[in-house]
mmCIF file of C-alpha atoms in Angstrom:
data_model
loop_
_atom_site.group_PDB
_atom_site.id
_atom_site.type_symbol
_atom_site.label_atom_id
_atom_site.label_comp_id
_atom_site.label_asym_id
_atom_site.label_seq_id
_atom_site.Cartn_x
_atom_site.Cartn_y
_atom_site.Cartn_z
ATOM 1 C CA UNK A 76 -13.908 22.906 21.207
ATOM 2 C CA UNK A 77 -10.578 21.696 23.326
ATOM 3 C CA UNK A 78 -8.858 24.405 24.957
ATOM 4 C CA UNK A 79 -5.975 24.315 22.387
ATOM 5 C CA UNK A 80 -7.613 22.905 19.790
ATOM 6 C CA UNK A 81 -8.728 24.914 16.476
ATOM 7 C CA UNK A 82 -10.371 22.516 13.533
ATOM 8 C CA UNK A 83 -9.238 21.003 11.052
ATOM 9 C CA UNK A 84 -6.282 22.397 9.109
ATOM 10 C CA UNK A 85 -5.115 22.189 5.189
ATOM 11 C CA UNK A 86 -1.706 21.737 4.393
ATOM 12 C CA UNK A 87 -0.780 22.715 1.254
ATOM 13 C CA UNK A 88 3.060 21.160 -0.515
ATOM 14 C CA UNK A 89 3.056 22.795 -3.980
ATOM 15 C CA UNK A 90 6.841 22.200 -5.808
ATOM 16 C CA UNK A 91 8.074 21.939 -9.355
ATOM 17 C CA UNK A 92 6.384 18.341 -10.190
ATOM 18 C CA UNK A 93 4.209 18.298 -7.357
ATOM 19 C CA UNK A 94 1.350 19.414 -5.308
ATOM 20 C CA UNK A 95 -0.179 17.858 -2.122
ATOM 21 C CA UNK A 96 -2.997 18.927 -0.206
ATOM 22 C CA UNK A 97 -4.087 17.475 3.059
ATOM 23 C CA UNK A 98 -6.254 18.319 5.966
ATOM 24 C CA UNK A 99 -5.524 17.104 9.413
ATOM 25 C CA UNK A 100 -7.441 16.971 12.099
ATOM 26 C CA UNK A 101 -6.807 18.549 15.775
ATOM 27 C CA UNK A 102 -5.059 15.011 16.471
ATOM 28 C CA UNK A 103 -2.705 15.099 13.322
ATOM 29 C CA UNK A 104 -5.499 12.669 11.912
ATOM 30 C CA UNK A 105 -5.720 12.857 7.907
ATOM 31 C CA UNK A 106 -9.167 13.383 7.228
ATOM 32 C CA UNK A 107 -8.766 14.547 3.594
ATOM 33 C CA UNK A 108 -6.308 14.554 1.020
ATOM 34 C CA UNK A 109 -5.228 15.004 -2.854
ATOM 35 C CA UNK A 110 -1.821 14.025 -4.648
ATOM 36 C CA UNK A 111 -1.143 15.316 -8.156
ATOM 37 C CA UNK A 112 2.093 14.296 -9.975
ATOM 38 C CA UNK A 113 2.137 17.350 -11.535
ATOM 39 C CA UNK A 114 2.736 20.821 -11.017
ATOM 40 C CA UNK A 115 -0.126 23.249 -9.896
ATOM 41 C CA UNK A 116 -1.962 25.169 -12.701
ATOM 42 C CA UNK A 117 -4.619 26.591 -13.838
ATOM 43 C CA UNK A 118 -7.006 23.570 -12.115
ATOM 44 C CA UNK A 119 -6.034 24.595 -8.718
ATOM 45 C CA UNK A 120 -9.021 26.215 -7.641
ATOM 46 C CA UNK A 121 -11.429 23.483 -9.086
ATOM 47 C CA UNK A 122 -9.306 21.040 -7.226
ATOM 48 C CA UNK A 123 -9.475 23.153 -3.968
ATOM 49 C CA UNK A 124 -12.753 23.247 -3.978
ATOM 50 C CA UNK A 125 -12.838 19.597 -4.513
ATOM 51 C CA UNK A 126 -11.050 19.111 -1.976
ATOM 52 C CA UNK A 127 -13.020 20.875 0.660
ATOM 53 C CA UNK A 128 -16.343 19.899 -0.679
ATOM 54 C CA UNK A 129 -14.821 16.242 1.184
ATOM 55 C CA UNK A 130 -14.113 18.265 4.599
ATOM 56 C CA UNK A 131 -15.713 21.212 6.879
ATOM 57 C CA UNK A 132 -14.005 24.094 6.162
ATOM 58 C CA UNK A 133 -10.613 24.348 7.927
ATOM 59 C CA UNK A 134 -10.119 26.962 10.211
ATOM 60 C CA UNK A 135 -6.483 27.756 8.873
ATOM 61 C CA UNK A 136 -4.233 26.971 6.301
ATOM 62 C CA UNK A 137 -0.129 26.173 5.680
ATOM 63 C CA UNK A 138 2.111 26.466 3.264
ATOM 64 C CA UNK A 139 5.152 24.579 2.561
ATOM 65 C CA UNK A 140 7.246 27.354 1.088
ATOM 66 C CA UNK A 141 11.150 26.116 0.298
ATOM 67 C CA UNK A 142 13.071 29.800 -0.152
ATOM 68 C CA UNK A 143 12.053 32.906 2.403
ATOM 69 C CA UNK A 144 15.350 34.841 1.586
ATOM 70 C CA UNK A 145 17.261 36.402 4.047
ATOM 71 C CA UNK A 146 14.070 38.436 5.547
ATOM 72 C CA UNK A 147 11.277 35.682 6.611
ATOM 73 C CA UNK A 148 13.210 33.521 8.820
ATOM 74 C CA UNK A 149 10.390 31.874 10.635
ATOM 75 C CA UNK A 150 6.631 31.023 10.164
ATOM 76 C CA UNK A 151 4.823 33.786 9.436
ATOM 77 C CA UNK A 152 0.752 34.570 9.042
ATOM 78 C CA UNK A 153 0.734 35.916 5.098
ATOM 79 C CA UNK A 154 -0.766 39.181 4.549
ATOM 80 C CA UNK A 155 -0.195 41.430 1.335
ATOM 81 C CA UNK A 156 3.435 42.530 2.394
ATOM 82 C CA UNK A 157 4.294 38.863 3.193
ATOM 83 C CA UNK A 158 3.391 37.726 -0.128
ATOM 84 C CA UNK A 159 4.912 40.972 -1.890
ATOM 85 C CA UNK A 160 8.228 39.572 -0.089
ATOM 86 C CA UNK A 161 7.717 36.126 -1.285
ATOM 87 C CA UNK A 162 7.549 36.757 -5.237
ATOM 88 C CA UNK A 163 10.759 38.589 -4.760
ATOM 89 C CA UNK A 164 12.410 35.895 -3.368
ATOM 90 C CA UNK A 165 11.065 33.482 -5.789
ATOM 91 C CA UNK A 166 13.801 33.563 -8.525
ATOM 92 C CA UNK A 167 16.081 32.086 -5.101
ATOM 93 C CA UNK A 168 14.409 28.612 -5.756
ATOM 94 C CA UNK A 169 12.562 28.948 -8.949
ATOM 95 C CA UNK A 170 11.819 25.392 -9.326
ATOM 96 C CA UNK A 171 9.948 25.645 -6.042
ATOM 97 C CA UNK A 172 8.570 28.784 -4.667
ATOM 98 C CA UNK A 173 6.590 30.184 -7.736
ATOM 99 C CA UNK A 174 4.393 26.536 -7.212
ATOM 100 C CA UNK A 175 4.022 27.023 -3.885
ATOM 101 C CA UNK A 176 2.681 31.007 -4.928
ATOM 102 C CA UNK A 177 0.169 29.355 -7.356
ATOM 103 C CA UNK A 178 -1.121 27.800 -4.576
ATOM 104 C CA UNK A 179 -1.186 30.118 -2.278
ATOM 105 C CA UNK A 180 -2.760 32.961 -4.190
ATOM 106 C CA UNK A 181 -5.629 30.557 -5.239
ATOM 107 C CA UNK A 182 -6.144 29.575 -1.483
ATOM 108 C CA UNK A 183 -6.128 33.169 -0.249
ATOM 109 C CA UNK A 184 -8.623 33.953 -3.148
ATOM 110 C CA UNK A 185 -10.880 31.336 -1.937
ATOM 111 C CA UNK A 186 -10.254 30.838 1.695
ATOM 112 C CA UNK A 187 -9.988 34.844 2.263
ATOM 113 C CA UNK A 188 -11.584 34.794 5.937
ATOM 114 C CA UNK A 189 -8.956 32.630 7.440
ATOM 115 C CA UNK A 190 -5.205 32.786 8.201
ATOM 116 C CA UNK A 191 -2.554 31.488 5.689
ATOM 117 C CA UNK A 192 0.576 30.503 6.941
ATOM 118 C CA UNK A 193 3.727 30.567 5.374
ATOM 119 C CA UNK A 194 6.264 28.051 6.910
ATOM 120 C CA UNK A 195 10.001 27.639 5.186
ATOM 121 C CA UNK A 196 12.245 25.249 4.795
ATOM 122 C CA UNK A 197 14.823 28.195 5.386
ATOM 123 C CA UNK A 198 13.868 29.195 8.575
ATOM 124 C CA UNK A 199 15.239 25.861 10.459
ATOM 125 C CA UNK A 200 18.933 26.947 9.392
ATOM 126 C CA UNK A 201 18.361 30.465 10.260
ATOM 127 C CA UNK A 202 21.343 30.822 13.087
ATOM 128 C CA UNK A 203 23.761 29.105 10.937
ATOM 129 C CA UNK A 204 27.039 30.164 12.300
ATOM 130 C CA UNK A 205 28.950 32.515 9.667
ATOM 131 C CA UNK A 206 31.372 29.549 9.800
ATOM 132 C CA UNK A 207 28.824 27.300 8.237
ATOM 133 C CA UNK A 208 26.729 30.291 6.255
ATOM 134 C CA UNK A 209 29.135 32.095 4.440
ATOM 135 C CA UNK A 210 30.789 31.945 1.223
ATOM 136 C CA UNK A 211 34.513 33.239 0.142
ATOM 137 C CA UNK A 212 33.489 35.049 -1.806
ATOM 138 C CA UNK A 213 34.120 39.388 -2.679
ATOM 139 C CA UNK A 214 31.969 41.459 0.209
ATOM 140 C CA UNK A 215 30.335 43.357 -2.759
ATOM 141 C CA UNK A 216 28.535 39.692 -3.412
ATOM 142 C CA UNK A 217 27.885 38.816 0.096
ATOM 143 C CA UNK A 218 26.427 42.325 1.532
ATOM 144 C CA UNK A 219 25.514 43.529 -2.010
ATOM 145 C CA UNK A 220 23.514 40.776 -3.353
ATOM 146 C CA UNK A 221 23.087 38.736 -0.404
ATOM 147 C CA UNK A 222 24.627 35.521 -1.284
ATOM 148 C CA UNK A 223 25.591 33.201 1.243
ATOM 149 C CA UNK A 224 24.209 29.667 2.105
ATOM 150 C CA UNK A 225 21.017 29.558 3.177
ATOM 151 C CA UNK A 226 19.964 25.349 3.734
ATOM 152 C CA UNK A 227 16.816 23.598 2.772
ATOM 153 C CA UNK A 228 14.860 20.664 3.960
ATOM 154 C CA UNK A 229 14.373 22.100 7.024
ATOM 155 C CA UNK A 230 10.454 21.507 7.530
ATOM 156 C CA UNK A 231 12.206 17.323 7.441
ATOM 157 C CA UNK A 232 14.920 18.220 9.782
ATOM 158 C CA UNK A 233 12.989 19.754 12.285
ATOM 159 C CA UNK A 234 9.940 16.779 11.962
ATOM 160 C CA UNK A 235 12.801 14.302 12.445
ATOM 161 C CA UNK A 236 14.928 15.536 15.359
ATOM 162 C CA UNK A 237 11.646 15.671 17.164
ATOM 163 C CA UNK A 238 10.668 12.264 16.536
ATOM 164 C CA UNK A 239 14.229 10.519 17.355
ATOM 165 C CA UNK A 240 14.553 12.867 20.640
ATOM 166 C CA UNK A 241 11.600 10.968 21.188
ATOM 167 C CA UNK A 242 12.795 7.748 20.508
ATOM 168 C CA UNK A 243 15.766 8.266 22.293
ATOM 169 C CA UNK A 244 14.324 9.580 25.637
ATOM 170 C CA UNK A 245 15.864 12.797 24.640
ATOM 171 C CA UNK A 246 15.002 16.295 24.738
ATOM 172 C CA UNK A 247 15.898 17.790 20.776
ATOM 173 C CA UNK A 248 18.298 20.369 22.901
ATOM 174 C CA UNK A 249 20.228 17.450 24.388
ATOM 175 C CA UNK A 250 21.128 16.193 20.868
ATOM 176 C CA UNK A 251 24.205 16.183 18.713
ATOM 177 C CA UNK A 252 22.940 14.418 15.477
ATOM 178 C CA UNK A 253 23.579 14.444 11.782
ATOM 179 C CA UNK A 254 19.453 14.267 9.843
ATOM 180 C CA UNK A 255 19.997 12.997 6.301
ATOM 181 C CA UNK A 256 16.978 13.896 3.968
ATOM 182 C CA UNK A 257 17.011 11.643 0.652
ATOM 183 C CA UNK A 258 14.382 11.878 -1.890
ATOM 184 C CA UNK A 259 13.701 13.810 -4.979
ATOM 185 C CA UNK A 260 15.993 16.229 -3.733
ATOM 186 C CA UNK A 261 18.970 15.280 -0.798
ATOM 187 C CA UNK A 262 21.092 16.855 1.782
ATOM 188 C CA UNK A 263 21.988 16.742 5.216
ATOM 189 C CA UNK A 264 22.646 18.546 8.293
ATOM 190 C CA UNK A 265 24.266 19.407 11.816
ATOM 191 C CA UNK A 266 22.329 19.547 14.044
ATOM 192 C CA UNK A 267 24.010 20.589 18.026
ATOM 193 C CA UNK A 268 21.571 21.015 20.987
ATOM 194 C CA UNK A 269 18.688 21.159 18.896
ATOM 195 C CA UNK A 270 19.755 24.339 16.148
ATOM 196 C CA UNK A 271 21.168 23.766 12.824
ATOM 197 C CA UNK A 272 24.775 24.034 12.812
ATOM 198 C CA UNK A 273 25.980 23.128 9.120
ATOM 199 C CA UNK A 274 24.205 21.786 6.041
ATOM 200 C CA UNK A 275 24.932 20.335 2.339
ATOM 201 C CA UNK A 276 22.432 22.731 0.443
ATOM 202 C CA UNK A 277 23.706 26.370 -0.028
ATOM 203 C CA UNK A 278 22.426 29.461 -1.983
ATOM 204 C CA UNK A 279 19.952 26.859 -3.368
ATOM 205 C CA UNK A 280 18.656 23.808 -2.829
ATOM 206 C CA UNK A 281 20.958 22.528 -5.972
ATOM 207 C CA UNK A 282 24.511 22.675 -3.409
ATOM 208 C CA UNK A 283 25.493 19.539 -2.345
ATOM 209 C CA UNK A 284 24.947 16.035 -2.394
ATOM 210 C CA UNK A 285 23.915 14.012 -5.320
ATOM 211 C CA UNK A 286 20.373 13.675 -6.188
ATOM 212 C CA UNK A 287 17.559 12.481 -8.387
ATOM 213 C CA UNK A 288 18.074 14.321 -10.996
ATOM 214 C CA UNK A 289 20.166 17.226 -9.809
ATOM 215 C CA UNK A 290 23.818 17.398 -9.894
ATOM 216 C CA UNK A 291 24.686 18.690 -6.226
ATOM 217 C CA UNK A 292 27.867 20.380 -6.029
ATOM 218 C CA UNK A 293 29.714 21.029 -9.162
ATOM 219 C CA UNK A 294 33.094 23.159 -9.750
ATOM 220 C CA UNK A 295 32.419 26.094 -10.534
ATOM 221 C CA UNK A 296 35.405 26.140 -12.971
ATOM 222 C CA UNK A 297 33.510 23.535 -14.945
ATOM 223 C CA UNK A 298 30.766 25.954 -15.052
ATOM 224 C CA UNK A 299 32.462 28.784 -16.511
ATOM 225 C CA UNK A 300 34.950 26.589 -18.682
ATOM 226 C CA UNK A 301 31.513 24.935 -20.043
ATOM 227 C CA UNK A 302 30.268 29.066 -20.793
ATOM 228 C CA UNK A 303 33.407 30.051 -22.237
ATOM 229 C CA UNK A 304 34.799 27.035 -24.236
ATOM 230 C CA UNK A 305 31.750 25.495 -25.009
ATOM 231 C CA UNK A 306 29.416 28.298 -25.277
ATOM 232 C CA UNK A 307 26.499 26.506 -23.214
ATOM 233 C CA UNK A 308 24.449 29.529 -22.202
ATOM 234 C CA UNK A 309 23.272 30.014 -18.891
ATOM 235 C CA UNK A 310 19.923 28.502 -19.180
ATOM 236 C CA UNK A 311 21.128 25.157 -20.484
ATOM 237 C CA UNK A 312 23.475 24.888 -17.722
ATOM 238 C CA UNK A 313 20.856 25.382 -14.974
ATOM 239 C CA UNK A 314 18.596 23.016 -17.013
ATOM 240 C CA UNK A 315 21.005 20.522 -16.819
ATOM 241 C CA UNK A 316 21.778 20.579 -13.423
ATOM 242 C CA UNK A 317 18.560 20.951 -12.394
ATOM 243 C CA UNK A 318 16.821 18.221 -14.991
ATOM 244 C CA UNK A 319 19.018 16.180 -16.397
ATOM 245 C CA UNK A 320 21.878 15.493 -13.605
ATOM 246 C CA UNK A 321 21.948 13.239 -10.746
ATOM 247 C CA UNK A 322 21.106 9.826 -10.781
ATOM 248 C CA UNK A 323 19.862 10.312 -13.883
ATOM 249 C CA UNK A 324 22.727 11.726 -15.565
ATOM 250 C CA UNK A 325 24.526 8.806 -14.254
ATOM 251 C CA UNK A 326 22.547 5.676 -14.966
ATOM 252 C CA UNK A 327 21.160 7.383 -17.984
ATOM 253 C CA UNK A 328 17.952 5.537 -17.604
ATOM 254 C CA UNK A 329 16.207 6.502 -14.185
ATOM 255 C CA UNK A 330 16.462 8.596 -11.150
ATOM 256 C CA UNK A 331 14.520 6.440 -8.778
ATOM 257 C CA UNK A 332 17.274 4.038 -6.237
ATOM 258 C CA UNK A 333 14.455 1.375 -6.343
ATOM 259 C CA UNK A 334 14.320 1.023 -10.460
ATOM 260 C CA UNK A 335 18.644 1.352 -10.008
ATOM 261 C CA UNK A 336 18.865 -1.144 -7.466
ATOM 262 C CA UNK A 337 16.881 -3.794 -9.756
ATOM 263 C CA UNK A 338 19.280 -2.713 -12.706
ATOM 264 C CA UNK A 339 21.792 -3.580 -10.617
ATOM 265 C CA UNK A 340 21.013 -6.775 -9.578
ATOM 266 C CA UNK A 341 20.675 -7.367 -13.582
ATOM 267 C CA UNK A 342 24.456 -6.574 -14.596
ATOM 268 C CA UNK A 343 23.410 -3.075 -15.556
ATOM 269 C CA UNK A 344 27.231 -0.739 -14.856
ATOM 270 C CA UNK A 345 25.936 2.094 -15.038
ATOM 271 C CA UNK A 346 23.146 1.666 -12.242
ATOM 272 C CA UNK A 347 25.546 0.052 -10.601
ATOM 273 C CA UNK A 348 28.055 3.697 -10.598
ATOM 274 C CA UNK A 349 25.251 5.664 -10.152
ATOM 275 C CA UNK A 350 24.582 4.242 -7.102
ATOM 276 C CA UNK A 351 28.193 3.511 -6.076
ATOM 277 C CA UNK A 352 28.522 7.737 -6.705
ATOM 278 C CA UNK A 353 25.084 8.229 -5.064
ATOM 279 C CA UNK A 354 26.233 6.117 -1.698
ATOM 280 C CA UNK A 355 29.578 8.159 -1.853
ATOM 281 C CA UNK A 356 28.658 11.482 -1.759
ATOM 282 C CA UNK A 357 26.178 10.749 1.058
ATOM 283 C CA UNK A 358 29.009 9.215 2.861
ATOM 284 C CA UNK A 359 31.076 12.641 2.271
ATOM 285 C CA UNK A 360 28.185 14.752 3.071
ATOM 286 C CA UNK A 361 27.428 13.070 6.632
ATOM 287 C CA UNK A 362 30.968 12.531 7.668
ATOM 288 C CA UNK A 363 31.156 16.595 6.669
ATOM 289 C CA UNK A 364 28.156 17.634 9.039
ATOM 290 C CA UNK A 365 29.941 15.411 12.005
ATOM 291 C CA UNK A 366 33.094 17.532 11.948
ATOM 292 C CA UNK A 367 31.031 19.858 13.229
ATOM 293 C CA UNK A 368 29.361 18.564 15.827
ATOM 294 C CA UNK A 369 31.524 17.316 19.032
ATOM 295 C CA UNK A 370 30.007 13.780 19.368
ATOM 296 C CA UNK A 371 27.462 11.646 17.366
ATOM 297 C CA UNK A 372 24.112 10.804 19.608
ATOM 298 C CA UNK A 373 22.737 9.103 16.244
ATOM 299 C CA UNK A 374 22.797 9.366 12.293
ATOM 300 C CA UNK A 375 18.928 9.710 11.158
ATOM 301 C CA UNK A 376 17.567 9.020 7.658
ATOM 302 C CA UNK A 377 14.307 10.324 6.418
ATOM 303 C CA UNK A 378 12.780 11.543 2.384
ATOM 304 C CA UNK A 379 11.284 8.690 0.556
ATOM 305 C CA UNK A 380 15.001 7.073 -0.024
ATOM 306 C CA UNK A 381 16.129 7.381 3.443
ATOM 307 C CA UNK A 382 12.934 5.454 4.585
ATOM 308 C CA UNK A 383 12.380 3.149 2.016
ATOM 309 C CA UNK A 384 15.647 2.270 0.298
ATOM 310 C CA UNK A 385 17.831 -0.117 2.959
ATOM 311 C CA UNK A 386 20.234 -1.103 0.550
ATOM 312 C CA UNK A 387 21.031 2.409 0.634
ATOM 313 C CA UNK A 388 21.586 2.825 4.204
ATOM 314 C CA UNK A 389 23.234 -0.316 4.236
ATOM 315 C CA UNK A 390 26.153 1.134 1.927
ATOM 316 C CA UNK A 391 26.320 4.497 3.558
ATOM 317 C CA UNK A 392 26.754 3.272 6.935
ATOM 318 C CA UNK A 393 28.880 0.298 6.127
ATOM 319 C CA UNK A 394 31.437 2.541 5.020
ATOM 320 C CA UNK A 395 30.909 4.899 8.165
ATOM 321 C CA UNK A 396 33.022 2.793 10.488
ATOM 322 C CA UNK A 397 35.275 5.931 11.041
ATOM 323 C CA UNK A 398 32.233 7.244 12.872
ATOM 324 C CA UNK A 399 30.877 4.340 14.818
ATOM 325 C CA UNK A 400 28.750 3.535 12.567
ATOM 326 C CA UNK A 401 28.412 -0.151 10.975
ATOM 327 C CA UNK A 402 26.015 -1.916 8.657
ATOM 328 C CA UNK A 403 24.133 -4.768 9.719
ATOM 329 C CA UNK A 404 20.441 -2.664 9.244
ATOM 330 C CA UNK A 405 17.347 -3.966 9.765
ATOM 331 C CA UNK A 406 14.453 -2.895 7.739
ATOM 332 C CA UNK A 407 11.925 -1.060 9.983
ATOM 333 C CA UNK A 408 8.834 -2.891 10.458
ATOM 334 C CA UNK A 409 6.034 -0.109 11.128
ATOM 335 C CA UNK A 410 5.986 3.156 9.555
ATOM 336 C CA UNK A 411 6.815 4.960 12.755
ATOM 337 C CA UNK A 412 10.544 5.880 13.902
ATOM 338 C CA UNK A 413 12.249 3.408 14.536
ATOM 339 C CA UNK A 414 15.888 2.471 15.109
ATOM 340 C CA UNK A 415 17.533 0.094 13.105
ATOM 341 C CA UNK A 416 21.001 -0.506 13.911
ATOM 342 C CA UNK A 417 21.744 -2.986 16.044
ATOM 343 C CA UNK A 418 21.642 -2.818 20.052
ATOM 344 C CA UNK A 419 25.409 -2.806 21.055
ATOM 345 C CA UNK A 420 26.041 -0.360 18.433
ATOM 346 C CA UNK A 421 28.317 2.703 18.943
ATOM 347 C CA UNK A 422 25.972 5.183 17.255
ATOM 348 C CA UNK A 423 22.463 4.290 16.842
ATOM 349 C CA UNK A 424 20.619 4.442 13.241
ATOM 350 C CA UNK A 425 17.394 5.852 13.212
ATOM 351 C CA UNK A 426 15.030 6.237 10.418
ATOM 352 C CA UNK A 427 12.217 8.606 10.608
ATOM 353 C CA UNK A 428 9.576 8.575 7.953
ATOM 354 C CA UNK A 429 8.996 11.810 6.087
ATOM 355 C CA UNK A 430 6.615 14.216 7.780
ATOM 356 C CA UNK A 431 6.718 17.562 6.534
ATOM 357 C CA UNK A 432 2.992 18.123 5.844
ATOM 358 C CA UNK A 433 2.740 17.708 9.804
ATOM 359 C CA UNK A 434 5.524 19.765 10.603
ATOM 360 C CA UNK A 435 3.785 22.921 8.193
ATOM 361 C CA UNK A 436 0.093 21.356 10.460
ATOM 362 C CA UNK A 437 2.096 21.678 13.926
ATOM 363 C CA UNK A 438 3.521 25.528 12.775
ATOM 364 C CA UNK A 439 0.241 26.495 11.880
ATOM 365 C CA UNK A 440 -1.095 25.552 14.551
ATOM 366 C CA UNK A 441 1.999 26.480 16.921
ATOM 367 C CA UNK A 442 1.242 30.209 15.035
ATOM 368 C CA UNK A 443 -2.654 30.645 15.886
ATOM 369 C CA UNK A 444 -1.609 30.504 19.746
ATOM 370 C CA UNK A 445 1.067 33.162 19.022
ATOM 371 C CA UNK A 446 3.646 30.916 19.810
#
């Protein structure tokens, strides 16, 4: 074997209406893979085992893992107390972490002689500055129960600023960039010299900006007003904000931009605001992460809308001009980064397709040569 090189690795992305498993080779290669549109259950050992029956046996494996709480702030090899940790942070992104357990316990059980990483979607916003992490809110709920803003995404963000400081001819610590992520779930970030500076998500990954079919940010005077005058009970609220918001909510038909988009075309209104409010509150989030950065080296979209939707990047950057920005997009034309503004532009537009199974492959990885 390469000095350097390990084997084959298996990446495991478990979430609330997900799970994808894929092994990569030493050269990022996929050499095996499954996608299930469903949650992980009870099958997820059979389909494990399927899985590897395809491939030799990997030499390591990494898990995406959304929430690691205010204690695992960077990857981290699991052993017992690791995953005692993790299922008490769970309930800090239920729709996400207790998947990505499933998972993990059923790997551990049948992978036992090999090292399982853990790598979070946390741990990229880790310095936030208490500027950008905390909430105003009594110091018995900040220091008491530890709530303050925490970020997501950050497997995406970290994937992406390394492939535009490539692009660019750029070192990542040379960069002052704003990363939006929009897919199932959207947000953006901040990020100055190469470290996460500010970021849409909060406490959970349901702060924010408009989404699928979460709400994003909501007043929280609606919230109790909707408790107290209306009598909606906790649960329903979260339900709704987490299920039945968003795009969804809005268009009252779907919460995919590409079924929206053809509504839209069609007459359908309420496609039509759904996206208008979509486009909007992207606009607000981005132009929110510049303020704190001093200058804008480029504005990068990646998640499955961010790389595939360009009548959505058309609309957010059209109405960017404040920050250089200006529509005019082309649609990229391989699926590697690429940028697609136009040359003479003030601020270039990049968009970066979504690589977070290789980001949770290159932490592994970066983990068994104790880096």
């Amino acid at each position: 074997m390469r000095k350097g090189s390990f084997g084959p690795i298996l990446v495991a992305d478990a979430g609330s209406s997900s799970m994808h498993l894929t092994v990569f080779d030493d050269g990022q290669n996929v050499v095996a893979e499954h996608d299930s549109p469903s949650a992980p259950g009870d099958d997820v050992t059979d389909l494990l085992r399927q899985l590897l029956r395809e491939t030799p046996t990997p030499v390591a494996v990494g898990h995406r893992v959304v929430h690691g709480g205010a204690e695992l702030t960077g990857r981290v090899l699991v052993n017992d107390s690791i995953r005692h940790v993790l299922g008490e942070v769970a309930d800090l992104a239920p729709l996400h972490v207790p998947p990505a357990l499933v998972v993990l316990d059923a790997a551990r059980d049948l992978l036992p002689g090999i090292p399982h990483a853990a790598c979070f979607d946390t741990a990229f916003h880790a310095d936030l500055p208490a500027v950008a992490r905390e909430y105003a809110v009594p110091t018995a709920w900040r220091e008491g129960y530890g709530l303050r803003r925490y970020g997501f995404h950050g497997l995406s963000y970290a994937w992406a600023l390394d492939r535009t400081a490539e692009l660019l001819g750029r070192r990542p610590e040379q960069l002052q960039v704003v990363i939006a992520h929009l897919g199932g779930g959207c947000s953006a970030c901040a990020v100055r010299d190469g470290h996460s500076v500010d970021t849409t998500m909060g406490f959970t990954p349901l702060e924010g900006l408009v989404m699928s079919h979460r709400s994003g940010s909501v007043d929280p005077g609606a919230l109790t007003w909707l408790q107290t005058r209306h009598h909606l009970s906790p649960d329903e609220i979260d339900d709704a904000l987490n299920h039945r918001g968003g795009l969804l909510a809005l268009s009252g038909t779907s919460d995919d931009t590409r079924d929206l988009v053809r509504a839209r075309t069609l007459g359908d209104e309420r496609a039509a605001l759904a996206l208008d409010v979509f486009t909007h509150h992207c606009r607000r989030g981005i132009a929110a992460m510049a303020a704190s950065l001093d200058r804008l080296d480029a504005l990068v979209f990646t998640g499955e809308i961010g790389e595939d939707q360009p009548e959505v990047r058309e609309e957010v950057c059209t109405r960017l001009t404040a920050l250089g920005l200006t529509g005019g997009l082309r649609t990229p034309s391989t699926e590697r980064p690429e940028i697609v503004s136009n040359s003479r532009a003030a601020v270039p537009v990049v968009v970066v397709p979504t690589g977070e199974t290789q980001q949770v492959d290159h932490e592994t990885r970066a983990l068994l040569r104790g880096r």
